[in-house]
Amino acid sequence: MDWSIYYPAYTEIKQTSHDHDSPDLQTPPTQRMRKEVTVADIGCGFGGLLVALASKLPDELLLGLEIRTQVTEYVQDRIKALRNQNPDTPLYQNIACLRANTMKFLPNFFHKGQLSKIFLCFPDPHFKARKHKARIVSSTLNSEYAFVMKPGGWIYTITDVEDLHKWMVEHLEGHQSFERIGEEEQENDICVSVMKVETEEGKKVERNKGDKFIACFRRMEDPPWPE
């Protein structure tokens, strides 16, 4: 995956050594990233959370993943405009968005233990029972989240649908790689405060005076292999 087009400010040119046997043949320089993506907003919508977290997590690279083509293009244009409006600062250089079906291809983007935070904000509730298998939290997907997350990393969930909230809690608590984070620790986390108010869906819930159900989970250490 070539991340340089998404985070140009974090890209450096690596000069390759010359072939001494063929001095006229020069290998072109390659680009490499100085940092890896460590935060993923899955189903990022119109990018409200990404933009808000850019200044809260200045030392992290954040990536929004969105399945809708036009919405992805909107977020990419939004980030480009914000960068152009702040040319003399690193602000917004650490966020990007790409189109992806994470339910199918999440491990294609991240290696084992890469992510420290995953956000699942107001996912599609898929109300009908026959559609529950399409929910963004499931036994299979939780194993993929566990694979790409480093121990100690957090999964953040928020929804205005209580049934979906209970479903996500049940399935994440039921997975051996995750433990639920206590309410006090959760409420003291800056990302939770931002997540409550900065997504477009969250703002709509706020206007309609609806409820927001939040649960966060910690990626636990893998148990040692038996000797």
GROMACS .gro file of N, CA and C in nm, residues 135 137-139 142 163-176 178 180 215 217:
model
   69
  135ARG      N    1  -2.368  -0.645   1.009
  135ARG     CA    2  -2.327  -0.546   1.108
  135ARG      C    3  -2.175  -0.541   1.119
  137VAL      N    4  -1.986  -0.512   1.366
  137VAL     CA    5  -1.931  -0.589   1.478
  137VAL      C    6  -1.987  -0.729   1.472
  138SER      N    7  -1.899  -0.827   1.464
  138SER     CA    8  -1.938  -0.967   1.461
  138SER      C    9  -1.821  -1.050   1.510
  139SER      N   10  -1.843  -1.176   1.534
  139SER     CA   11  -1.733  -1.261   1.583
  139SER      C   12  -1.617  -1.263   1.484
  142ASN      N   13  -1.450  -0.909   1.462
  142ASN     CA   14  -1.378  -0.879   1.586
  142ASN      C   15  -1.240  -0.944   1.585
  163ASP      N   16  -3.047  -0.132   2.067
  163ASP     CA   17  -3.033  -0.273   2.031
  163ASP      C   18  -2.896  -0.300   1.969
  164LEU      N   19  -2.850  -0.209   1.883
  164LEU     CA   20  -2.718  -0.226   1.822
  164LEU      C   21  -2.609  -0.212   1.928
  165HIS      N   22  -2.626  -0.118   2.019
  165HIS     CA   23  -2.530  -0.101   2.128
  165HIS      C   24  -2.514  -0.231   2.207
  166LYS      N   25  -2.627  -0.293   2.242
  166LYS     CA   26  -2.622  -0.419   2.318
  166LYS      C   27  -2.555  -0.529   2.236
  167TRP      N   28  -2.582  -0.529   2.105
  167TRP     CA   29  -2.521  -0.628   2.016
  167TRP      C   30  -2.368  -0.612   2.014
  168MET      N   31  -2.322  -0.488   2.000
  168MET     CA   32  -2.178  -0.464   1.993
  168MET      C   33  -2.110  -0.500   2.126
  169VAL      N   34  -2.174  -0.463   2.236
  169VAL     CA   35  -2.119  -0.496   2.367
  169VAL      C   36  -2.112  -0.648   2.384
  170GLU      N   37  -2.218  -0.715   2.349
  170GLU     CA   38  -2.221  -0.861   2.364
  170GLU      C   39  -2.111  -0.929   2.284
  171HIS      N   40  -2.095  -0.887   2.160
  171HIS     CA   41  -2.000  -0.954   2.073
  171HIS      C   42  -1.855  -0.916   2.103
  172LEU      N   43  -1.830  -0.793   2.144
  172LEU     CA   44  -1.693  -0.755   2.179
  172LEU      C   45  -1.653  -0.809   2.316
  173GLU      N   46  -1.745  -0.806   2.413
  173GLU     CA   47  -1.715  -0.865   2.542
  173GLU      C   48  -1.698  -1.016   2.532
  174GLY      N   49  -1.766  -1.076   2.436
  174GLY     CA   50  -1.759  -1.220   2.419
  174GLY      C   51  -1.636  -1.267   2.344
  175HIS      N   52  -1.555  -1.172   2.295
  175HIS     CA   53  -1.433  -1.209   2.221
  175HIS      C   54  -1.316  -1.212   2.318
  176GLN      N   55  -1.235  -1.313   2.309
  176GLN     CA   56  -1.126  -1.333   2.405
  176GLN      C   57  -1.018  -1.226   2.397
  178PHE      N   58  -1.070  -0.894   2.375
  178PHE     CA   59  -1.114  -0.761   2.418
  178PHE      C   60  -1.177  -0.765   2.557
  180ARG      N   61  -1.401  -0.484   2.820
  180ARG     CA   62  -1.469  -0.355   2.822
  180ARG      C   63  -1.398  -0.261   2.919
  215ALA      N   64  -1.963   0.257   2.421
  215ALA     CA   65  -1.887   0.150   2.487
  215ALA      C   66  -1.749   0.143   2.423
  217PHE      N   67  -1.354  -0.064   2.431
  217PHE     CA   68  -1.295  -0.194   2.462
  217PHE      C   69  -1.145  -0.189   2.440
   0.00000   0.00000   0.00000
